[in-house]
Amino acid sequence: MAQSSAIPPSNAEYDEISALVLDPGYSTTRAGFAGEDVPKSVVPSFYGVVPSDGGSKYLYGDNSLYNPLPQISVANPMAKDGTVEDWDIATNLWEYAITSRLTNPRPGNPLVKLDLKEAEMYDGMVAAEKQEKPLEENPLLMTETGWNSGKGREKGIEIAMENWGCPAYWLARNGVCAAFAAGKASALVIDVGASSISITPVHDGLILRKGVIRSPLAGNFVSDQLRLLFSASTPPVPLNPHYLVTSKIAVDAGSPAVATYRSFDPKTAPSSSFRRFQEERLLTEFKESVVQVWPGPGRLSGHDHSNVPNEEVAKAQPGRPFEMPDGWNQMFGAERYRATEGIFDVKAAITGNGSPAPPQSQSIMASIQASLAQVDVDIRPHLLSNVVVTGGASLMQGFTERLNHELMTSHSGPRVRISAPGNMYERKYASWIGGSILASLGTFHQMWISKKEYEEHGAGIVEKRCK
């Protein structure tokens, strides 16, 4: 007797097979086996494009993106809101993240996309002989943003089942996964990533979709603030990425760099997108070692309890040194707080070069207030006592202290409690870790969407099953 499609696959079907967890983001894509503590594969979500005879080659992975190949350009298949814009590239990039470090690559593994003539030959080979699919033995749990569209959700299961041959699939909201990673079924998840901050209320393991709020004032916003800060300095702070410098000589703080720079033929030089990508890498180093969030109390533009301007208090703090790749170096004082202040106080955002101040509604506190306003008043206190902070940009020193101070000030009644792991990996990869925990639970086996169910009901089943 045939098994009904309504009956979930039996536990024995996947007991001895390791499920995979894929967590795509704007900055990086994380992949690994369920049940492990951290993802084994973390690759950039950016890709390189170099011209080839009759077409282009597409390059994936760290090594491909840091080599200044002739005319190389860099792009991203993800939109800044974390949803996919280019599905073909995203599929190849995700497959690379999985097969390069977790499973064996299939013939035609998309490390490099073929040029047009080779592609035609390859298509003929596929037509003549069925290629082995890369994930035929691995169920796949994939994460998504809280605002992913229905079409985007269906496309994800189509890729897993049709392109990769997965025997089972599940789609989980990254806010829910981050809450699970913190050991909470209900939480207010504040995810501070590269391209956006998302505020996601989670109640009993489900997101409250009306309360999901997104703001662009995240890691890349801080990078843009640093660019404005550097260009407005006197003299301007040089921003020459590592690949441009061939040698340097040590100089005193604030003195001009004495370095030899690499020159390129204008016809074969890397594109401006490649340089900007490398500059972002340098700015990330600066954010990790120098930039701080003013911890409070009060805003950077305010005063302390003794009525001393906080700007003066910041100036009295010990500076932080930083050396650029070309040897230029300086001690950074109070200005290291200015690049992040706009996240909390949009009036303090640095403007110029066509960059206006962001609207008040995009500040992190306004976003939190807007999110809470959309949920039932009875569960707001419970959410405020279970605030989960995650995302790589939340690791900036002083961020959680400032957030706690702002929440305590704006919500004096309910108890506010923030859960922000001090471990860098737990903070950066919380969504993946939550997915790893979820997919490894014995009770989760009955949740999988099987290949048979997909074939009977189509991609629309993901909307019915993965709430």
Coordinates of C-alpha atoms in Angstrom, one line a residue:
M1 CA 0.0 0.0 0.0
A2 CA 1.4 3.4 -1.0
Q3 CA 2.2 5.8 1.8
S4 CA -0.1 8.8 2.0
S5 CA 1.5 12.2 1.2
A6 CA -0.2 13.5 4.4
I7 CA 2.0 11.2 6.5
P8 CA 5.3 12.8 7.3
P9 CA 8.5 10.7 6.5
S10 CA 9.4 8.3 9.2
N11 CA 12.2 9.0 11.6
A12 CA 14.2 6.0 10.3
E13 CA 14.3 7.6 6.9
Y14 CA 16.7 10.4 8.0
D15 CA 18.1 9.0 11.3
E16 CA 21.5 8.1 9.9
I17 CA 21.8 11.0 7.5
S18 CA 23.2 14.4 8.4
A19 CA 20.9 17.2 7.6
L20 CA 22.5 20.4 6.2
V21 CA 21.7 23.9 7.4
L22 CA 22.0 26.8 4.9
D23 CA 21.8 30.4 6.2
P24 CA 22.2 33.0 3.4
G25 CA 22.9 36.6 4.3
Y26 CA 23.9 39.8 2.5
S27 CA 27.5 39.7 3.7
T28 CA 28.2 36.0 4.1
T29 CA 26.5 32.7 3.5
R30 CA 26.8 30.1 6.3
A31 CA 26.5 26.3 5.8
G32 CA 27.2 23.3 7.9
F33 CA 25.8 20.1 9.3
A34 CA 22.9 20.1 11.8
G35 CA 23.9 19.4 15.4
E36 CA 27.3 21.1 15.1
D37 CA 28.2 24.2 17.1
V38 CA 29.3 26.5 14.2
P39 CA 29.0 26.4 10.4
K40 CA 32.0 24.8 8.8
S41 CA 31.5 26.8 5.6
V42 CA 31.3 30.6 5.7
V43 CA 31.8 32.2 2.3
P44 CA 31.2 35.8 1.1
S45 CA 27.8 36.4 -0.5
F46 CA 29.6 38.5 -3.1
Y47 CA 31.0 37.0 -6.4
G48 CA 33.5 38.1 -8.9
V49 CA 33.0 38.5 -12.7
V50 CA 35.9 38.4 -15.2
P51 CA 35.6 38.7 -19.0
S52 CA 36.2 35.5 -20.9
D53 CA 36.2 34.7 -24.6
G54 CA 32.6 34.9 -25.7
G55 CA 31.2 35.4 -22.2
S56 CA 32.1 35.8 -18.6
K57 CA 33.4 33.7 -15.8
Y58 CA 31.8 33.9 -12.3
L59 CA 34.1 33.4 -9.3
Y60 CA 33.0 32.4 -5.8
G61 CA 34.8 32.2 -2.5
D62 CA 37.4 34.2 -0.6
N63 CA 40.4 33.5 -2.7
S64 CA 38.6 34.5 -5.9
L65 CA 37.5 37.9 -4.5
Y66 CA 40.8 39.1 -3.1
N67 CA 42.9 38.7 -6.2
P68 CA 42.9 41.8 -8.5
L69 CA 42.4 39.9 -11.7
P70 CA 42.2 41.9 -15.0
Q71 CA 38.9 43.8 -15.3
I72 CA 37.4 41.9 -12.3
S73 CA 34.1 43.3 -10.9
V74 CA 32.3 42.4 -7.8
A75 CA 28.5 42.0 -7.3
N76 CA 26.0 40.5 -4.9
P77 CA 23.0 38.3 -5.8
M78 CA 21.1 39.5 -2.7
A79 CA 19.2 42.8 -2.4
K80 CA 20.1 45.0 0.5
D81 CA 16.9 43.8 2.3
G82 CA 18.3 40.3 2.4
T83 CA 16.1 38.8 -0.4
V84 CA 17.4 37.3 -3.6
E85 CA 17.6 39.4 -6.8
D86 CA 19.6 37.0 -9.0
W87 CA 18.4 33.4 -8.4
D88 CA 20.8 31.8 -10.9
I89 CA 23.9 33.3 -9.2
A90 CA 22.5 32.7 -5.7
T91 CA 21.9 29.0 -6.5
N92 CA 25.5 28.6 -7.7
L93 CA 26.9 30.5 -4.8
W94 CA 25.0 28.5 -2.2
E95 CA 25.9 25.3 -3.9
Y96 CA 29.6 26.3 -3.8
A97 CA 29.2 27.1 -0.1
I98 CA 27.9 23.6 0.5
T99 CA 30.0 21.5 -1.9
S100 CA 33.3 23.2 -1.5
R101 CA 33.6 22.3 2.2
L102 CA 30.8 19.9 3.3
T103 CA 30.0 17.5 0.5
N104 CA 31.6 16.2 -2.7
P105 CA 31.1 18.6 -5.6
R106 CA 29.2 17.2 -8.6
P107 CA 30.6 17.4 -12.1
G108 CA 30.1 21.0 -13.2
N109 CA 30.4 22.4 -9.7
P110 CA 29.9 26.2 -10.1
L111 CA 33.3 27.4 -8.8
V112 CA 33.6 29.1 -12.2
K113 CA 30.8 29.6 -14.6
L114 CA 31.6 28.4 -18.1
D115 CA 31.8 30.7 -21.1
L116 CA 29.2 30.5 -23.8
K117 CA 30.8 27.8 -26.0
E118 CA 31.7 25.6 -23.0
A119 CA 28.2 26.1 -21.6
E120 CA 26.6 24.8 -24.8
M121 CA 28.9 21.7 -24.7
Y122 CA 28.0 21.2 -21.0
D123 CA 24.3 21.4 -21.7
G124 CA 24.7 18.7 -24.3
M125 CA 26.5 16.5 -21.9
V126 CA 23.8 16.9 -19.3
A127 CA 21.1 16.1 -21.9
A128 CA 23.1 13.0 -22.9
E129 CA 23.8 11.7 -19.4
K130 CA 22.0 12.5 -16.2
Q131 CA 24.3 14.3 -13.7
E132 CA 24.4 13.2 -10.1
K133 CA 22.7 15.9 -7.9
P134 CA 24.9 17.2 -5.0
L135 CA 22.5 16.8 -2.0
E136 CA 20.6 13.6 -2.9
E137 CA 21.5 12.2 0.6
N138 CA 21.1 15.3 2.7
P139 CA 17.9 16.9 4.0
L140 CA 18.2 20.7 3.9
L141 CA 17.0 23.3 6.4
M142 CA 17.3 26.8 5.0
T143 CA 16.7 30.1 6.7
E144 CA 14.9 33.2 5.3
T145 CA 14.1 36.8 6.3
G146 CA 10.8 37.6 8.0
W147 CA 9.7 39.5 5.0
N148 CA 10.5 37.0 2.3
S149 CA 7.9 36.9 -0.5
G150 CA 5.7 33.8 -1.3
K151 CA 7.5 33.5 -4.7
G152 CA 10.9 33.6 -3.0
R153 CA 9.9 30.9 -0.5
E154 CA 8.7 28.7 -3.4
K155 CA 11.8 29.3 -5.4
G156 CA 13.9 28.1 -2.4
I157 CA 12.2 24.6 -2.3
E158 CA 12.4 24.3 -6.1
I159 CA 16.2 24.8 -6.0
A160 CA 16.6 22.3 -3.2
M161 CA 14.4 19.6 -4.8
E162 CA 15.0 20.1 -8.5
N163 CA 18.6 21.4 -8.7
W164 CA 20.1 19.6 -5.7
G165 CA 17.9 16.6 -5.3
C166 CA 17.3 17.0 -1.6
P167 CA 15.2 14.1 0.0
A168 CA 13.6 16.6 2.4
Y169 CA 13.4 20.3 3.0
W170 CA 12.4 22.9 5.6
L171 CA 12.3 26.7 5.5
A172 CA 12.8 28.5 8.9
R173 CA 12.5 32.2 9.7
N174 CA 15.9 33.5 10.8
G175 CA 14.3 35.4 13.7
V176 CA 12.9 32.2 15.1
C177 CA 16.2 30.4 14.7
A178 CA 18.1 33.2 16.6
A179 CA 15.5 32.9 19.4
F180 CA 16.0 29.2 19.6
A181 CA 19.8 29.7 19.7
A182 CA 19.3 31.8 22.8
G183 CA 17.1 29.1 24.3
K184 CA 13.9 31.1 23.9
A185 CA 10.6 30.2 22.3
S186 CA 9.4 33.8 22.6
A187 CA 11.7 36.8 22.2
L188 CA 12.2 40.2 20.6
V189 CA 15.0 39.5 18.2
I190 CA 17.2 42.4 17.2
D191 CA 19.4 41.4 14.3
V192 CA 22.1 43.9 13.4
G193 CA 23.6 42.7 10.1
A194 CA 25.6 44.3 7.3
S195 CA 22.8 45.7 5.2
S196 CA 19.9 46.0 7.7
I197 CA 18.7 45.9 11.2
S198 CA 15.6 43.7 11.7
I199 CA 13.3 43.7 14.7
T200 CA 11.4 40.4 14.8
P201 CA 8.9 39.6 17.6
V202 CA 8.7 35.8 18.1
H203 CA 5.9 34.2 20.2
D204 CA 5.8 30.4 20.9
G205 CA 8.1 29.7 18.0
L206 CA 6.3 31.7 15.4
I207 CA 7.1 35.2 14.2
L208 CA 4.4 37.9 14.5
R209 CA 4.6 39.1 10.9
K210 CA 2.9 42.5 11.5
G211 CA 5.6 43.3 14.0
V212 CA 8.6 42.6 11.7
I213 CA 10.4 45.9 11.1
R214 CA 13.5 46.6 9.0
S215 CA 15.9 49.5 9.0
P216 CA 19.0 50.1 6.7
L217 CA 21.0 51.7 9.6
A218 CA 23.3 48.7 10.1
G219 CA 26.9 47.8 9.4
N220 CA 27.1 49.2 5.9
F221 CA 25.6 52.5 7.2
V222 CA 28.4 52.7 9.7
S223 CA 30.9 52.1 6.8
D224 CA 29.3 55.0 4.9
Q225 CA 29.5 57.2 8.0
L226 CA 33.2 56.4 8.2
R227 CA 33.8 57.4 4.6
L228 CA 32.1 60.8 5.2
L229 CA 34.1 61.2 8.5
F230 CA 37.4 60.3 6.7
S231 CA 36.8 62.6 3.8
A232 CA 35.8 65.5 6.1
S233 CA 39.0 65.2 8.2
T234 CA 41.9 67.6 7.7
P235 CA 43.8 66.3 6.0
P236 CA 41.5 63.5 4.7
V237 CA 42.2 60.0 6.0
P238 CA 43.5 57.9 3.1
L239 CA 41.6 54.7 2.3
N240 CA 43.9 52.6 0.1
P241 CA 43.1 48.8 0.3
H242 CA 45.7 46.1 0.8
Y243 CA 45.9 45.1 -2.8
L244 CA 47.1 48.6 -3.9
V245 CA 50.1 48.6 -1.6
T246 CA 53.4 46.8 -2.6
S247 CA 55.7 48.3 0.1
K248 CA 55.6 50.9 2.9
I249 CA 57.9 52.6 5.4
A250 CA 56.9 53.3 9.0
V251 CA 55.9 56.9 9.7
D252 CA 54.9 59.0 12.7
A253 CA 51.2 59.3 13.6
G254 CA 49.4 61.7 11.4
S255 CA 52.3 62.0 8.9
P256 CA 51.7 61.3 5.2
A257 CA 52.2 57.7 4.1
V258 CA 55.4 56.7 2.5
A259 CA 54.5 53.7 0.3
T260 CA 54.8 52.2 -3.1
Y261 CA 51.5 51.6 -4.8
R262 CA 50.6 49.1 -7.4
S263 CA 49.7 50.5 -10.8
F264 CA 47.4 49.0 -13.4
D265 CA 46.9 49.3 -17.1
P266 CA 43.6 51.3 -17.5
K267 CA 42.4 48.7 -20.0
T268 CA 42.8 45.8 -17.6
A269 CA 42.5 47.4 -14.2
P270 CA 40.0 46.0 -11.6
S271 CA 36.7 47.8 -11.7
S272 CA 35.5 50.4 -9.1
S273 CA 33.2 47.7 -7.6
F274 CA 36.3 45.6 -6.8
R275 CA 38.0 48.5 -5.1
R276 CA 34.9 49.4 -3.1
F277 CA 34.6 45.8 -2.0
Q278 CA 38.2 45.9 -0.8
E279 CA 37.6 49.2 0.9
E280 CA 34.7 47.6 2.8
R281 CA 37.0 44.9 4.0
L282 CA 39.4 47.6 5.3
L283 CA 36.5 49.5 7.0
T284 CA 35.4 46.3 8.6
E285 CA 38.8 45.9 10.2
F286 CA 38.6 49.5 11.4
K287 CA 35.1 48.9 12.9
E288 CA 36.3 45.8 14.7
S289 CA 39.3 47.5 16.3
V290 CA 38.5 51.2 16.7
V291 CA 34.8 52.1 16.3
Q292 CA 32.7 52.2 19.5
V293 CA 29.1 53.0 20.4
W294 CA 28.7 55.7 23.0
P295 CA 27.5 53.6 25.9
G296 CA 25.4 56.2 27.6
P297 CA 23.9 57.4 29.8
G298 CA 22.3 59.8 27.4
R299 CA 23.3 60.5 23.8
L300 CA 26.7 61.7 22.6
S301 CA 25.2 65.1 22.0
G302 CA 23.8 65.2 25.6
H303 CA 25.3 65.8 29.0
D304 CA 26.3 63.6 31.9
H305 CA 24.9 63.8 35.5
S306 CA 27.4 66.6 36.3
N307 CA 26.1 68.6 33.3
V308 CA 29.4 68.0 31.4
P309 CA 28.9 67.5 27.7
N310 CA 29.3 63.8 26.7
E311 CA 31.5 65.0 23.8
E312 CA 34.0 66.2 26.4
V313 CA 33.7 63.0 28.3
A314 CA 34.4 61.1 25.1
K315 CA 37.5 63.2 24.4
A316 CA 38.9 62.4 27.8
Q317 CA 38.8 58.6 27.0
P318 CA 42.1 57.0 25.9
G319 CA 42.4 57.0 22.1
R320 CA 42.7 53.9 19.8
P321 CA 45.4 53.6 17.2
F322 CA 44.9 52.3 13.7
E323 CA 47.4 51.8 10.8
M324 CA 46.2 51.8 7.2
P325 CA 47.7 49.3 4.8
D326 CA 50.0 52.0 3.3
G327 CA 51.5 52.8 6.8
W328 CA 49.4 56.0 7.5
N329 CA 48.4 55.8 11.2
Q330 CA 46.6 57.9 13.8
M331 CA 45.2 57.8 17.3
F332 CA 41.4 58.1 17.1
G333 CA 39.6 59.9 19.9
A334 CA 36.0 61.0 20.3
E335 CA 35.4 60.7 16.5
R336 CA 35.3 56.9 16.8
Y337 CA 31.9 57.3 18.5
R338 CA 30.4 59.5 15.8
A339 CA 30.1 56.9 13.1
T340 CA 27.7 54.8 15.1
E341 CA 25.7 57.5 16.8
G342 CA 23.3 57.8 13.8
I343 CA 21.9 54.3 14.5
F344 CA 20.4 55.6 17.8
D345 CA 20.1 59.4 17.0
V346 CA 19.5 60.2 13.4
K347 CA 20.1 63.9 14.1
A348 CA 23.7 63.0 14.9
A349 CA 24.3 61.2 11.6
I350 CA 27.1 62.6 9.5
T351 CA 25.8 64.1 6.3
G352 CA 27.4 65.3 3.0
N353 CA 28.4 64.1 -0.4
G354 CA 24.7 63.6 -1.3
S355 CA 24.0 61.6 1.9
P356 CA 21.1 63.2 3.8
A357 CA 20.3 62.4 7.4
P358 CA 18.1 59.3 7.6
P359 CA 14.5 59.7 8.7
Q360 CA 13.7 59.4 12.4
S361 CA 11.6 56.3 11.7
Q362 CA 14.8 54.3 10.8
S363 CA 16.5 54.8 14.1
I364 CA 16.8 51.5 16.1
M365 CA 14.6 52.7 18.9
A366 CA 11.9 54.0 16.6
S367 CA 12.0 50.6 14.8
I368 CA 11.6 48.7 18.2
Q369 CA 8.7 51.0 19.2
A370 CA 7.0 50.4 15.8
S371 CA 7.5 46.6 16.2
L372 CA 6.1 46.5 19.7
A373 CA 3.1 48.7 18.7
Q374 CA 2.0 45.9 16.2
V375 CA 1.9 43.1 18.8
D376 CA -0.7 42.4 21.5
V377 CA -0.2 44.7 24.5
D378 CA -0.3 41.6 26.9
I379 CA 2.8 40.1 25.4
R380 CA 5.0 43.2 25.2
P381 CA 6.4 42.9 28.7
H382 CA 7.3 39.3 28.0
L383 CA 9.1 40.3 24.8
L384 CA 11.0 43.1 26.5
S385 CA 12.2 40.7 29.2
N386 CA 13.5 38.4 26.4
V387 CA 15.4 40.7 24.0
V388 CA 17.9 38.7 21.9
V389 CA 20.7 40.7 20.1
T390 CA 22.4 39.0 17.2
G391 CA 24.3 39.9 14.0
G392 CA 27.9 40.8 13.3
A393 CA 27.5 44.5 13.5
S394 CA 26.1 44.2 17.0
L395 CA 29.6 43.2 18.1
M396 CA 30.7 46.9 18.0
Q397 CA 31.9 47.8 21.5
G398 CA 29.3 49.5 23.6
F399 CA 26.3 48.5 21.4
T400 CA 24.5 46.3 23.9
E401 CA 25.2 48.7 26.8
R402 CA 23.7 51.6 24.8
L403 CA 20.7 49.5 23.6
N404 CA 20.0 48.4 27.2
H405 CA 20.2 52.1 28.4
E406 CA 17.8 53.2 25.7
L407 CA 15.3 50.4 26.3
M408 CA 15.4 51.1 30.1
T409 CA 14.8 54.8 29.5
S410 CA 11.9 54.3 27.1
H411 CA 10.3 51.3 29.0
S412 CA 10.6 52.1 32.6
G413 CA 7.6 49.9 33.6
P414 CA 8.4 46.4 32.2
R415 CA 11.6 44.6 33.2
V416 CA 14.1 44.8 30.3
R417 CA 16.5 41.9 29.9
I418 CA 18.9 41.6 27.0
S419 CA 20.5 38.3 25.9
A420 CA 23.6 39.1 23.9
P421 CA 26.2 36.2 23.8
G422 CA 29.7 37.5 24.4
N423 CA 31.0 34.7 22.1
M424 CA 31.7 36.2 18.7
Y425 CA 30.5 33.1 16.8
E426 CA 27.3 32.8 18.8
R427 CA 26.5 36.4 18.0
K428 CA 27.4 36.3 14.3
Y429 CA 25.9 32.9 13.5
A430 CA 22.9 32.8 15.8
S431 CA 20.5 32.2 13.0
W432 CA 22.6 29.2 11.7
I433 CA 23.1 27.8 15.2
G434 CA 19.3 27.9 15.9
G435 CA 18.7 26.1 12.6
S436 CA 21.4 23.5 13.6
I437 CA 19.6 22.9 16.9
L438 CA 16.2 22.7 15.2
A439 CA 17.2 20.3 12.5
S440 CA 19.0 18.0 15.0
L441 CA 16.0 17.6 17.3
G442 CA 14.6 14.1 17.3
T443 CA 11.0 15.5 17.2
F444 CA 11.9 17.6 14.1
H445 CA 12.0 14.6 11.8
Q446 CA 8.2 14.7 11.4
M447 CA 8.4 18.3 10.2
W448 CA 10.4 17.8 7.0
I449 CA 8.7 18.3 3.7
S450 CA 9.6 15.1 1.8
K451 CA 10.5 14.8 -1.9
K452 CA 7.3 12.8 -2.4
E453 CA 5.2 15.5 -0.8
Y454 CA 6.8 18.1 -3.0
E455 CA 6.2 16.1 -6.2
E456 CA 2.5 15.6 -5.2
H457 CA 1.7 19.1 -4.1
G458 CA 4.2 21.4 -5.8
A459 CA 6.3 24.3 -4.4
G460 CA 3.1 25.8 -2.8
I461 CA 3.4 23.3 0.0
V462 CA 6.1 25.4 1.6
E463 CA 3.5 28.2 2.3
K464 CA 1.2 25.7 4.0
R465 CA 3.8 23.9 6.1
C466 CA 6.5 26.4 6.9
K467 CA 4.6 29.1 8.8

